[in-house]
Amino acid sequence: MGKMIYLMGKSSTGKDTVYRKLLSWKEMSLKRIIPYTTRPIRVGEKEGNEYHFTDDDGYEGLKAQGKVIEARVYHTYHGLWRYFTVNDGINLDENNYLMIGTLESYLKTAEYFGNDKVLPVLLELDDGIRLQRALDRERKQKKPRYQELCRRYLADAEDFSEEKINAAGIKGKFYNDNLEECIAKIKKYIQNSL
């Protein structure tokens, strides 16, 4: 019986780096679930790697087919951006999966598959460090979107409030100021939870 390891945290807590490290964990052989988005592709991103990039018509088509597990829409400085998860062959009877998402998407995914099938892993980090990381990343973009960075940073405070984390029953919290130590703790947590 498989599990879905659900990695989440505020922006710039190191989710992508931890995600890559966990995917390379041979003993666990986690399969990727790649989310979908309608937001523009960033410099350095590739279709099907971080996200499947689509538009509103693509989203509506998948929704009409009954494949959308959960979806969120954000009113950004640049318009509406959708982020969503699609059941495009997920088989928890045979495989363990790894996914990145938000607290909201975790709750919807756990409702869809069952709380016992989805293991939350929450990354945490000092807000000042997160803001500097986000700013450094945004500066590398062809067309930096600083307004969106600020909107996301402020939204994270509400989306990942202690009240919401506690209400969701999240126990697996990992402070990511030392990557190797953080990964080791997450691996132990996953092994003890399977």
Short mmCIF file of N, CA and C in Angstrom, two decimals:
data_model
loop_
_atom_site.label_atom_id
_atom_site.label_comp_id
_atom_site.label_asym_id
_atom_site.label_seq_id
_atom_site.Cartn_x
_atom_site.Cartn_y
_atom_site.Cartn_z
N MET A 1 0.85 -1.18 0.00
CA MET A 1 0.00 0.00 0.00
C MET A 1 0.89 1.24 0.00
N GLY A 2 0.66 2.15 -0.94
CA GLY A 2 1.50 3.32 -1.08
C GLY A 2 1.00 4.52 -0.31
N LYS A 3 1.84 5.54 -0.28
CA LYS A 3 1.51 6.81 0.37
C LYS A 3 1.91 7.94 -0.56
N MET A 4 1.27 9.08 -0.34
CA MET A 4 1.67 10.29 -1.02
C MET A 4 2.35 11.19 0.02
N ILE A 5 3.63 11.47 -0.19
CA ILE A 5 4.36 12.39 0.68
C ILE A 5 4.07 13.78 0.15
N TYR A 6 3.46 14.62 0.98
CA TYR A 6 3.00 15.92 0.53
C TYR A 6 3.85 17.02 1.14
N LEU A 7 4.75 17.57 0.34
CA LEU A 7 5.71 18.59 0.77
C LEU A 7 5.09 19.97 0.59
N MET A 8 5.14 20.77 1.66
CA MET A 8 4.57 22.11 1.58
C MET A 8 5.35 23.08 2.47
N GLY A 9 5.08 24.34 2.30
CA GLY A 9 5.71 25.38 3.09
C GLY A 9 5.55 26.71 2.39
N LYS A 10 5.85 27.76 3.10
CA LYS A 10 5.79 29.09 2.50
C LYS A 10 6.78 29.16 1.35
N SER A 11 6.62 30.16 0.49
CA SER A 11 7.53 30.31 -0.64
C SER A 11 8.96 30.51 -0.14
N SER A 12 9.90 29.96 -0.89
CA SER A 12 11.34 30.08 -0.64
C SER A 12 11.80 29.41 0.66
N THR A 13 11.11 28.34 1.07
CA THR A 13 11.58 27.55 2.22
C THR A 13 12.48 26.41 1.76
N GLY A 14 12.68 26.28 0.45
CA GLY A 14 13.54 25.23 -0.08
C GLY A 14 12.79 24.00 -0.56
N LYS A 15 11.52 24.14 -0.85
CA LYS A 15 10.71 22.99 -1.26
C LYS A 15 11.27 22.29 -2.49
N ASP A 16 11.65 23.06 -3.51
CA ASP A 16 12.16 22.44 -4.74
C ASP A 16 13.43 21.65 -4.49
N THR A 17 14.32 22.18 -3.66
CA THR A 17 15.58 21.49 -3.36
C THR A 17 15.31 20.21 -2.56
N VAL A 18 14.47 20.30 -1.54
CA VAL A 18 14.13 19.12 -0.74
C VAL A 18 13.42 18.10 -1.62
N TYR A 19 12.55 18.54 -2.49
CA TYR A 19 11.84 17.68 -3.43
C TYR A 19 12.83 16.87 -4.28
N ARG A 20 13.80 17.56 -4.86
CA ARG A 20 14.80 16.86 -5.70
C ARG A 20 15.60 15.84 -4.89
N LYS A 21 15.96 16.22 -3.67
CA LYS A 21 16.73 15.30 -2.81
C LYS A 21 15.91 14.05 -2.48
N LEU A 22 14.64 14.24 -2.17
CA LEU A 22 13.79 13.09 -1.84
C LEU A 22 13.54 12.21 -3.06
N LEU A 23 13.43 12.81 -4.23
CA LEU A 23 13.24 12.01 -5.44
C LEU A 23 14.45 11.13 -5.74
N SER A 24 15.64 11.57 -5.33
CA SER A 24 16.85 10.79 -5.58
C SER A 24 17.09 9.72 -4.51
N TRP A 25 16.20 9.61 -3.55
CA TRP A 25 16.28 8.63 -2.46
C TRP A 25 15.90 7.26 -3.00
N LYS A 26 16.90 6.48 -3.38
CA LYS A 26 16.70 5.21 -4.08
C LYS A 26 15.90 4.19 -3.27
N GLU A 27 16.15 4.11 -1.96
CA GLU A 27 15.45 3.12 -1.13
C GLU A 27 13.93 3.33 -1.13
N MET A 28 13.51 4.53 -1.36
CA MET A 28 12.09 4.84 -1.31
C MET A 28 11.44 4.82 -2.69
N SER A 29 12.19 5.11 -3.72
CA SER A 29 11.71 5.20 -5.12
C SER A 29 10.34 5.90 -5.22
N LEU A 30 10.34 7.15 -4.83
CA LEU A 30 9.13 7.97 -4.90
C LEU A 30 8.87 8.40 -6.34
N LYS A 31 7.63 8.34 -6.75
CA LYS A 31 7.23 8.79 -8.07
C LYS A 31 6.74 10.24 -7.95
N ARG A 32 6.96 10.98 -9.02
CA ARG A 32 6.59 12.40 -9.03
C ARG A 32 5.14 12.60 -9.42
N ILE A 33 4.53 13.55 -8.76
CA ILE A 33 3.25 14.08 -9.23
C ILE A 33 3.55 15.53 -9.61
N ILE A 34 3.38 15.82 -10.87
CA ILE A 34 3.69 17.15 -11.36
C ILE A 34 2.41 17.97 -11.44
N PRO A 35 2.34 19.06 -10.67
CA PRO A 35 1.14 19.89 -10.70
C PRO A 35 1.03 20.67 -12.01
N TYR A 36 -0.13 21.23 -12.23
CA TYR A 36 -0.42 22.04 -13.40
C TYR A 36 -0.58 23.49 -12.98
N THR A 37 -0.30 24.41 -13.91
CA THR A 37 -0.52 25.83 -13.65
C THR A 37 -0.81 26.57 -14.94
N THR A 38 -1.51 27.69 -14.78
CA THR A 38 -1.75 28.58 -15.92
C THR A 38 -0.83 29.81 -15.86
N ARG A 39 0.03 29.86 -14.85
CA ARG A 39 0.93 31.02 -14.76
C ARG A 39 2.02 30.91 -15.82
N PRO A 40 2.66 32.02 -16.19
CA PRO A 40 3.74 31.97 -17.19
C PRO A 40 4.94 31.17 -16.67
N ILE A 41 5.61 30.54 -17.59
CA ILE A 41 6.81 29.77 -17.25
C ILE A 41 7.93 30.74 -16.87
N ARG A 42 8.71 30.38 -15.84
CA ARG A 42 9.82 31.22 -15.40
C ARG A 42 11.11 30.80 -16.10
N VAL A 43 12.07 31.69 -16.10
CA VAL A 43 13.40 31.37 -16.63
C VAL A 43 13.94 30.15 -15.88
N GLY A 44 14.43 29.17 -16.62
CA GLY A 44 15.01 27.97 -16.02
C GLY A 44 14.02 26.84 -15.83
N GLU A 45 12.72 27.12 -15.97
CA GLU A 45 11.72 26.06 -15.84
C GLU A 45 11.52 25.39 -17.20
N LYS A 46 11.08 24.12 -17.15
CA LYS A 46 10.80 23.37 -18.36
C LYS A 46 9.45 22.71 -18.22
N GLU A 47 8.70 22.66 -19.29
CA GLU A 47 7.40 22.00 -19.31
C GLU A 47 7.54 20.56 -18.82
N GLY A 48 6.69 20.19 -17.87
CA GLY A 48 6.69 18.82 -17.36
C GLY A 48 7.73 18.56 -16.30
N ASN A 49 8.51 19.56 -15.94
CA ASN A 49 9.51 19.38 -14.89
C ASN A 49 8.96 19.90 -13.57
N GLU A 50 8.88 21.21 -13.41
CA GLU A 50 8.30 21.78 -12.20
C GLU A 50 6.77 21.73 -12.25
N TYR A 51 6.24 22.04 -13.43
CA TYR A 51 4.80 22.08 -13.67
C TYR A 51 4.50 21.63 -15.09
N HIS A 52 3.22 21.28 -15.30
CA HIS A 52 2.67 21.23 -16.65
C HIS A 52 2.04 22.60 -16.84
N PHE A 53 2.48 23.31 -17.87
CA PHE A 53 1.98 24.66 -18.11
C PHE A 53 0.84 24.58 -19.12
N THR A 54 -0.27 25.20 -18.79
CA THR A 54 -1.45 25.17 -19.64
C THR A 54 -2.15 26.51 -19.57
N ASP A 55 -3.33 26.58 -20.12
CA ASP A 55 -4.14 27.80 -20.06
C ASP A 55 -5.51 27.46 -19.48
N ASP A 56 -6.39 28.44 -19.41
CA ASP A 56 -7.71 28.20 -18.82
C ASP A 56 -8.50 27.15 -19.59
N ASP A 57 -8.35 27.12 -20.92
CA ASP A 57 -9.05 26.11 -21.71
C ASP A 57 -8.55 24.70 -21.36
N GLY A 58 -7.24 24.56 -21.16
CA GLY A 58 -6.68 23.27 -20.76
C GLY A 58 -7.21 22.84 -19.40
N TYR A 59 -7.29 23.79 -18.47
CA TYR A 59 -7.84 23.50 -17.15
C TYR A 59 -9.29 23.04 -17.26
N GLU A 60 -10.10 23.78 -18.00
CA GLU A 60 -11.52 23.45 -18.14
C GLU A 60 -11.71 22.08 -18.80
N GLY A 61 -10.85 21.74 -19.75
CA GLY A 61 -10.93 20.43 -20.40
C GLY A 61 -10.65 19.30 -19.43
N LEU A 62 -9.61 19.43 -18.61
CA LEU A 62 -9.28 18.41 -17.61
C LEU A 62 -10.37 18.32 -16.54
N LYS A 63 -10.93 19.46 -16.18
CA LYS A 63 -12.01 19.47 -15.19
C LYS A 63 -13.24 18.75 -15.74
N ALA A 64 -13.56 18.99 -17.00
CA ALA A 64 -14.71 18.35 -17.64
C ALA A 64 -14.53 16.83 -17.71
N GLN A 65 -13.30 16.38 -17.79
CA GLN A 65 -13.01 14.94 -17.82
C GLN A 65 -13.01 14.33 -16.41
N GLY A 66 -13.19 15.15 -15.38
CA GLY A 66 -13.21 14.66 -14.01
C GLY A 66 -11.83 14.30 -13.46
N LYS A 67 -10.78 14.88 -14.04
CA LYS A 67 -9.42 14.54 -13.64
C LYS A 67 -8.81 15.50 -12.62
N VAL A 68 -9.45 16.63 -12.36
CA VAL A 68 -8.88 17.62 -11.44
C VAL A 68 -9.19 17.20 -10.00
N ILE A 69 -8.12 16.96 -9.22
CA ILE A 69 -8.23 16.55 -7.82
C ILE A 69 -8.52 17.76 -6.93
N GLU A 70 -7.76 18.81 -7.16
CA GLU A 70 -7.90 20.05 -6.39
C GLU A 70 -7.41 21.19 -7.25
N ALA A 71 -7.94 22.38 -6.98
CA ALA A 71 -7.54 23.55 -7.76
C ALA A 71 -7.62 24.80 -6.90
N ARG A 72 -6.71 25.70 -7.16
CA ARG A 72 -6.68 27.00 -6.49
C ARG A 72 -6.50 28.07 -7.55
N VAL A 73 -7.09 29.22 -7.32
CA VAL A 73 -6.89 30.34 -8.24
C VAL A 73 -6.41 31.53 -7.42
N TYR A 74 -5.41 32.21 -7.95
CA TYR A 74 -4.84 33.36 -7.26
C TYR A 74 -5.03 34.61 -8.11
N HIS A 75 -5.52 35.65 -7.47
CA HIS A 75 -5.68 36.94 -8.13
C HIS A 75 -4.35 37.67 -7.98
N THR A 76 -3.49 37.50 -8.96
CA THR A 76 -2.15 38.08 -8.88
C THR A 76 -2.13 39.47 -9.50
N TYR A 77 -1.01 40.11 -9.34
CA TYR A 77 -0.80 41.43 -9.93
C TYR A 77 -0.91 41.34 -11.46
N HIS A 78 -0.65 40.14 -12.02
CA HIS A 78 -0.62 39.93 -13.47
C HIS A 78 -1.87 39.21 -13.99
N GLY A 79 -2.89 39.09 -13.17
CA GLY A 79 -4.12 38.42 -13.59
C GLY A 79 -4.34 37.14 -12.79
N LEU A 80 -5.32 36.35 -13.21
CA LEU A 80 -5.65 35.10 -12.52
C LEU A 80 -4.67 34.00 -12.91
N TRP A 81 -4.11 33.33 -11.92
CA TRP A 81 -3.25 32.17 -12.16
C TRP A 81 -3.86 30.99 -11.42
N ARG A 82 -4.00 29.88 -12.12
CA ARG A 82 -4.52 28.64 -11.52
C ARG A 82 -3.37 27.69 -11.24
N TYR A 83 -3.49 26.98 -10.14
CA TYR A 83 -2.60 25.87 -9.81
C TYR A 83 -3.52 24.70 -9.49
N PHE A 84 -3.25 23.52 -10.03
CA PHE A 84 -4.14 22.40 -9.78
C PHE A 84 -3.42 21.07 -9.94
N THR A 85 -4.03 20.05 -9.35
CA THR A 85 -3.49 18.69 -9.40
C THR A 85 -4.44 17.83 -10.22
N VAL A 86 -3.86 17.01 -11.06
CA VAL A 86 -4.64 16.17 -11.96
C VAL A 86 -4.35 14.70 -11.66
N ASN A 87 -5.39 13.90 -11.61
CA ASN A 87 -5.21 12.45 -11.49
C ASN A 87 -4.99 11.91 -12.89
N ASP A 88 -3.73 11.85 -13.27
CA ASP A 88 -3.37 11.36 -14.60
C ASP A 88 -2.64 10.02 -14.49
N GLY A 89 -3.18 9.14 -13.63
CA GLY A 89 -2.62 7.80 -13.48
C GLY A 89 -2.05 7.50 -12.11
N ILE A 90 -2.39 8.25 -11.10
CA ILE A 90 -1.89 8.04 -9.73
C ILE A 90 -2.45 6.72 -9.20
N ASN A 91 -1.56 5.83 -8.75
CA ASN A 91 -1.97 4.52 -8.23
C ASN A 91 -1.33 4.30 -6.86
N LEU A 92 -2.04 4.67 -5.81
CA LEU A 92 -1.51 4.53 -4.45
C LEU A 92 -1.54 3.08 -3.95
N ASP A 93 -2.16 2.19 -4.68
CA ASP A 93 -2.13 0.78 -4.29
C ASP A 93 -0.76 0.16 -4.57
N GLU A 94 -0.04 0.74 -5.51
CA GLU A 94 1.24 0.15 -5.93
C GLU A 94 2.46 1.02 -5.73
N ASN A 95 2.27 2.33 -5.60
CA ASN A 95 3.42 3.25 -5.59
C ASN A 95 3.35 4.25 -4.45
N ASN A 96 4.54 4.78 -4.09
CA ASN A 96 4.65 5.93 -3.20
C ASN A 96 4.93 7.14 -4.09
N TYR A 97 4.34 8.27 -3.74
CA TYR A 97 4.46 9.47 -4.56
C TYR A 97 4.98 10.63 -3.72
N LEU A 98 5.52 11.62 -4.43
CA LEU A 98 5.99 12.86 -3.80
C LEU A 98 5.38 14.03 -4.55
N MET A 99 4.85 14.97 -3.78
CA MET A 99 4.22 16.13 -4.37
C MET A 99 4.52 17.38 -3.57
N ILE A 100 4.57 18.52 -4.27
CA ILE A 100 4.70 19.83 -3.62
C ILE A 100 3.36 20.54 -3.76
N GLY A 101 2.95 21.21 -2.68
CA GLY A 101 1.71 21.98 -2.76
C GLY A 101 1.58 22.94 -1.61
N THR A 102 0.38 23.44 -1.43
CA THR A 102 0.07 24.37 -0.36
C THR A 102 -0.71 23.63 0.73
N LEU A 103 -0.93 24.28 1.83
CA LEU A 103 -1.74 23.69 2.90
C LEU A 103 -3.15 23.41 2.38
N GLU A 104 -3.69 24.36 1.66
CA GLU A 104 -5.03 24.20 1.08
C GLU A 104 -5.09 23.00 0.12
N SER A 105 -4.09 22.88 -0.75
CA SER A 105 -4.09 21.77 -1.71
C SER A 105 -3.86 20.44 -1.00
N TYR A 106 -3.06 20.44 0.07
CA TYR A 106 -2.86 19.23 0.86
C TYR A 106 -4.20 18.75 1.42
N LEU A 107 -4.97 19.66 2.02
CA LEU A 107 -6.24 19.28 2.62
C LEU A 107 -7.20 18.69 1.59
N LYS A 108 -7.26 19.28 0.41
CA LYS A 108 -8.14 18.78 -0.64
C LYS A 108 -7.65 17.42 -1.17
N THR A 109 -6.34 17.27 -1.28
CA THR A 109 -5.79 16.01 -1.76
C THR A 109 -6.01 14.90 -0.74
N ALA A 110 -5.83 15.22 0.54
CA ALA A 110 -6.08 14.23 1.60
C ALA A 110 -7.55 13.84 1.64
N GLU A 111 -8.43 14.78 1.37
CA GLU A 111 -9.86 14.47 1.30
C GLU A 111 -10.14 13.54 0.11
N TYR A 112 -9.49 13.78 -1.00
CA TYR A 112 -9.69 13.00 -2.23
C TYR A 112 -9.20 11.56 -2.07
N PHE A 113 -7.97 11.40 -1.55
CA PHE A 113 -7.37 10.07 -1.44
C PHE A 113 -7.61 9.40 -0.08
N GLY A 114 -7.88 10.20 0.96
CA GLY A 114 -8.02 9.71 2.32
C GLY A 114 -6.83 10.18 3.16
N ASN A 115 -7.12 10.65 4.37
CA ASN A 115 -6.06 11.19 5.25
C ASN A 115 -4.97 10.17 5.54
N ASP A 116 -5.33 8.90 5.60
CA ASP A 116 -4.34 7.86 5.90
C ASP A 116 -3.39 7.60 4.75
N LYS A 117 -3.70 8.11 3.55
CA LYS A 117 -2.86 7.89 2.37
C LYS A 117 -1.91 9.04 2.08
N VAL A 118 -2.13 10.19 2.72
CA VAL A 118 -1.35 11.40 2.41
C VAL A 118 -0.60 11.85 3.66
N LEU A 119 0.74 11.87 3.57
CA LEU A 119 1.61 12.23 4.69
C LEU A 119 2.15 13.65 4.50
N PRO A 120 1.72 14.61 5.34
CA PRO A 120 2.19 15.99 5.19
C PRO A 120 3.60 16.20 5.74
N VAL A 121 4.40 16.95 5.00
CA VAL A 121 5.75 17.36 5.41
C VAL A 121 5.82 18.87 5.21
N LEU A 122 5.90 19.60 6.32
CA LEU A 122 5.90 21.07 6.27
C LEU A 122 7.30 21.61 6.50
N LEU A 123 7.81 22.38 5.52
CA LEU A 123 9.10 23.05 5.66
C LEU A 123 8.89 24.44 6.25
N GLU A 124 9.78 24.80 7.17
CA GLU A 124 9.72 26.12 7.80
C GLU A 124 11.09 26.79 7.70
N LEU A 125 11.10 28.12 7.73
CA LEU A 125 12.34 28.89 7.67
C LEU A 125 12.03 30.33 8.10
N ASP A 126 13.02 31.00 8.65
CA ASP A 126 12.90 32.40 9.06
C ASP A 126 12.39 33.25 7.90
N ASP A 127 11.43 34.12 8.18
CA ASP A 127 10.82 34.95 7.13
C ASP A 127 11.82 35.85 6.42
N GLY A 128 12.80 36.38 7.13
CA GLY A 128 13.81 37.24 6.49
C GLY A 128 14.66 36.49 5.49
N ILE A 129 15.04 35.27 5.84
CA ILE A 129 15.83 34.43 4.91
C ILE A 129 14.98 34.10 3.68
N ARG A 130 13.72 33.77 3.91
CA ARG A 130 12.82 33.46 2.79
C ARG A 130 12.68 34.63 1.84
N LEU A 131 12.49 35.82 2.40
CA LEU A 131 12.32 37.01 1.57
C LEU A 131 13.57 37.28 0.73
N GLN A 132 14.75 37.13 1.32
CA GLN A 132 15.99 37.36 0.58
C GLN A 132 16.15 36.33 -0.54
N ARG A 133 15.84 35.07 -0.25
CA ARG A 133 15.91 34.02 -1.28
C ARG A 133 14.96 34.33 -2.44
N ALA A 134 13.75 34.75 -2.11
CA ALA A 134 12.75 35.05 -3.15
C ALA A 134 13.20 36.23 -4.00
N LEU A 135 13.76 37.24 -3.38
CA LEU A 135 14.24 38.41 -4.10
C LEU A 135 15.41 38.04 -5.01
N ASP A 136 16.34 37.23 -4.50
CA ASP A 136 17.48 36.79 -5.32
C ASP A 136 17.00 36.01 -6.54
N ARG A 137 16.00 35.13 -6.34
CA ARG A 137 15.46 34.34 -7.46
C ARG A 137 14.76 35.23 -8.47
N GLU A 138 13.99 36.18 -8.00
CA GLU A 138 13.22 37.04 -8.90
C GLU A 138 14.13 37.93 -9.74
N ARG A 139 15.23 38.38 -9.17
CA ARG A 139 16.18 39.22 -9.91
C ARG A 139 16.74 38.51 -11.14
N LYS A 140 16.76 37.18 -11.12
CA LYS A 140 17.32 36.40 -12.23
C LYS A 140 16.35 36.25 -13.39
N GLN A 141 15.10 36.64 -13.20
CA GLN A 141 14.09 36.51 -14.25
C GLN A 141 14.29 37.58 -15.32
N LYS A 142 13.92 37.23 -16.57
CA LYS A 142 14.00 38.21 -17.66
C LYS A 142 13.18 39.44 -17.33
N LYS A 143 12.00 39.20 -16.81
CA LYS A 143 11.10 40.29 -16.45
C LYS A 143 10.67 40.05 -15.00
N PRO A 144 11.43 40.57 -14.04
CA PRO A 144 11.09 40.34 -12.63
C PRO A 144 9.67 40.81 -12.31
N ARG A 145 8.99 40.03 -11.49
CA ARG A 145 7.61 40.33 -11.08
C ARG A 145 7.62 40.58 -9.57
N TYR A 146 8.16 41.71 -9.18
CA TYR A 146 8.32 42.02 -7.76
C TYR A 146 6.98 42.18 -7.04
N GLN A 147 6.00 42.72 -7.76
CA GLN A 147 4.69 42.88 -7.12
C GLN A 147 4.11 41.52 -6.75
N GLU A 148 4.26 40.54 -7.64
CA GLU A 148 3.75 39.20 -7.36
C GLU A 148 4.53 38.55 -6.23
N LEU A 149 5.83 38.78 -6.17
CA LEU A 149 6.64 38.26 -5.06
C LEU A 149 6.10 38.80 -3.74
N CYS A 150 5.82 40.08 -3.68
CA CYS A 150 5.29 40.68 -2.44
C CYS A 150 3.91 40.13 -2.10
N ARG A 151 3.04 39.98 -3.10
CA ARG A 151 1.71 39.43 -2.86
C ARG A 151 1.81 38.03 -2.27
N ARG A 152 2.68 37.19 -2.88
CA ARG A 152 2.84 35.80 -2.42
C ARG A 152 3.40 35.76 -1.00
N TYR A 153 4.38 36.59 -0.74
CA TYR A 153 5.01 36.62 0.58
C TYR A 153 3.98 36.96 1.65
N LEU A 154 3.16 37.97 1.39
CA LEU A 154 2.13 38.37 2.35
C LEU A 154 1.03 37.31 2.47
N ALA A 155 0.66 36.71 1.35
CA ALA A 155 -0.38 35.67 1.37
C ALA A 155 0.07 34.46 2.17
N ASP A 156 1.36 34.14 2.12
CA ASP A 156 1.89 32.99 2.87
C ASP A 156 1.63 33.11 4.37
N ALA A 157 1.70 34.34 4.89
CA ALA A 157 1.47 34.54 6.33
C ALA A 157 0.08 34.09 6.73
N GLU A 158 -0.89 34.33 5.86
CA GLU A 158 -2.27 33.90 6.14
C GLU A 158 -2.46 32.42 5.80
N ASP A 159 -1.96 32.02 4.63
CA ASP A 159 -2.17 30.64 4.17
C ASP A 159 -1.53 29.61 5.09
N PHE A 160 -0.39 29.97 5.71
CA PHE A 160 0.31 29.05 6.60
C PHE A 160 0.32 29.57 8.04
N SER A 161 -0.79 30.14 8.45
CA SER A 161 -0.88 30.62 9.83
C SER A 161 -0.82 29.42 10.78
N GLU A 162 -0.38 29.65 12.00
CA GLU A 162 -0.31 28.57 13.00
C GLU A 162 -1.68 27.96 13.24
N GLU A 163 -2.71 28.80 13.20
CA GLU A 163 -4.07 28.29 13.40
C GLU A 163 -4.44 27.28 12.32
N LYS A 164 -4.14 27.60 11.06
CA LYS A 164 -4.47 26.70 9.95
C LYS A 164 -3.63 25.43 9.99
N ILE A 165 -2.35 25.57 10.34
CA ILE A 165 -1.47 24.40 10.44
C ILE A 165 -1.97 23.47 11.53
N ASN A 166 -2.31 24.04 12.68
CA ASN A 166 -2.82 23.22 13.80
C ASN A 166 -4.16 22.59 13.45
N ALA A 167 -5.06 23.34 12.81
CA ALA A 167 -6.37 22.81 12.43
C ALA A 167 -6.24 21.65 11.45
N ALA A 168 -5.19 21.70 10.61
CA ALA A 168 -4.95 20.62 9.63
C ALA A 168 -4.29 19.40 10.28
N GLY A 169 -3.86 19.55 11.52
CA GLY A 169 -3.23 18.43 12.22
C GLY A 169 -1.84 18.10 11.72
N ILE A 170 -1.13 19.09 11.22
CA ILE A 170 0.21 18.87 10.68
C ILE A 170 1.19 18.66 11.83
N LYS A 171 1.81 17.50 11.86
CA LYS A 171 2.81 17.17 12.90
C LYS A 171 4.23 17.19 12.33
N GLY A 172 4.36 16.85 11.07
CA GLY A 172 5.69 16.78 10.45
C GLY A 172 6.18 18.13 10.01
N LYS A 173 6.83 18.86 10.93
CA LYS A 173 7.37 20.20 10.65
C LYS A 173 8.89 20.12 10.69
N PHE A 174 9.54 20.72 9.69
CA PHE A 174 10.99 20.62 9.58
C PHE A 174 11.58 21.98 9.23
N TYR A 175 12.47 22.46 10.12
CA TYR A 175 13.12 23.75 9.92
C TYR A 175 14.29 23.54 8.95
N ASN A 176 14.27 24.27 7.83
CA ASN A 176 15.23 24.02 6.75
C ASN A 176 16.36 25.06 6.72
N ASP A 177 17.11 25.16 7.82
CA ASP A 177 18.27 26.06 7.81
C ASP A 177 19.56 25.29 7.54
N ASN A 178 19.51 23.97 7.63
CA ASN A 178 20.64 23.10 7.28
C ASN A 178 20.06 21.97 6.44
N LEU A 179 20.30 22.03 5.15
CA LEU A 179 19.65 21.13 4.20
C LEU A 179 19.87 19.65 4.54
N GLU A 180 21.10 19.25 4.78
CA GLU A 180 21.37 17.83 5.01
C GLU A 180 20.70 17.32 6.28
N GLU A 181 20.73 18.11 7.34
CA GLU A 181 20.05 17.71 8.57
C GLU A 181 18.54 17.64 8.37
N CYS A 182 18.01 18.60 7.64
CA CYS A 182 16.57 18.64 7.37
C CYS A 182 16.16 17.39 6.58
N ILE A 183 16.90 17.06 5.54
CA ILE A 183 16.60 15.88 4.71
C ILE A 183 16.65 14.61 5.56
N ALA A 184 17.67 14.49 6.39
CA ALA A 184 17.80 13.29 7.25
C ALA A 184 16.59 13.15 8.17
N LYS A 185 16.13 14.25 8.75
CA LYS A 185 14.97 14.20 9.65
C LYS A 185 13.69 13.84 8.88
N ILE A 186 13.55 14.39 7.68
CA ILE A 186 12.38 14.09 6.87
C ILE A 186 12.37 12.61 6.48
N LYS A 187 13.51 12.08 6.08
CA LYS A 187 13.58 10.66 5.70
C LYS A 187 13.20 9.76 6.86
N LYS A 188 13.69 10.08 8.05
CA LYS A 188 13.37 9.28 9.22
C LYS A 188 11.88 9.35 9.51
N TYR A 189 11.32 10.53 9.41
CA TYR A 189 9.89 10.74 9.62
C TYR A 189 9.06 9.91 8.63
N ILE A 190 9.47 9.93 7.38
CA ILE A 190 8.74 9.17 6.35
C ILE A 190 8.83 7.67 6.64
N GLN A 191 10.02 7.18 6.93
CA GLN A 191 10.20 5.75 7.21
C GLN A 191 9.37 5.31 8.42
N ASN A 192 9.31 6.13 9.44
CA ASN A 192 8.53 5.80 10.64
C ASN A 192 7.03 5.88 10.41
N SER A 193 6.62 6.57 9.34
CA SER A 193 5.20 6.77 9.08
C SER A 193 4.61 5.77 8.09
N LEU A 194 5.47 5.00 7.44
CA LEU A 194 4.97 4.04 6.44
C LEU A 194 4.62 2.70 7.06
#
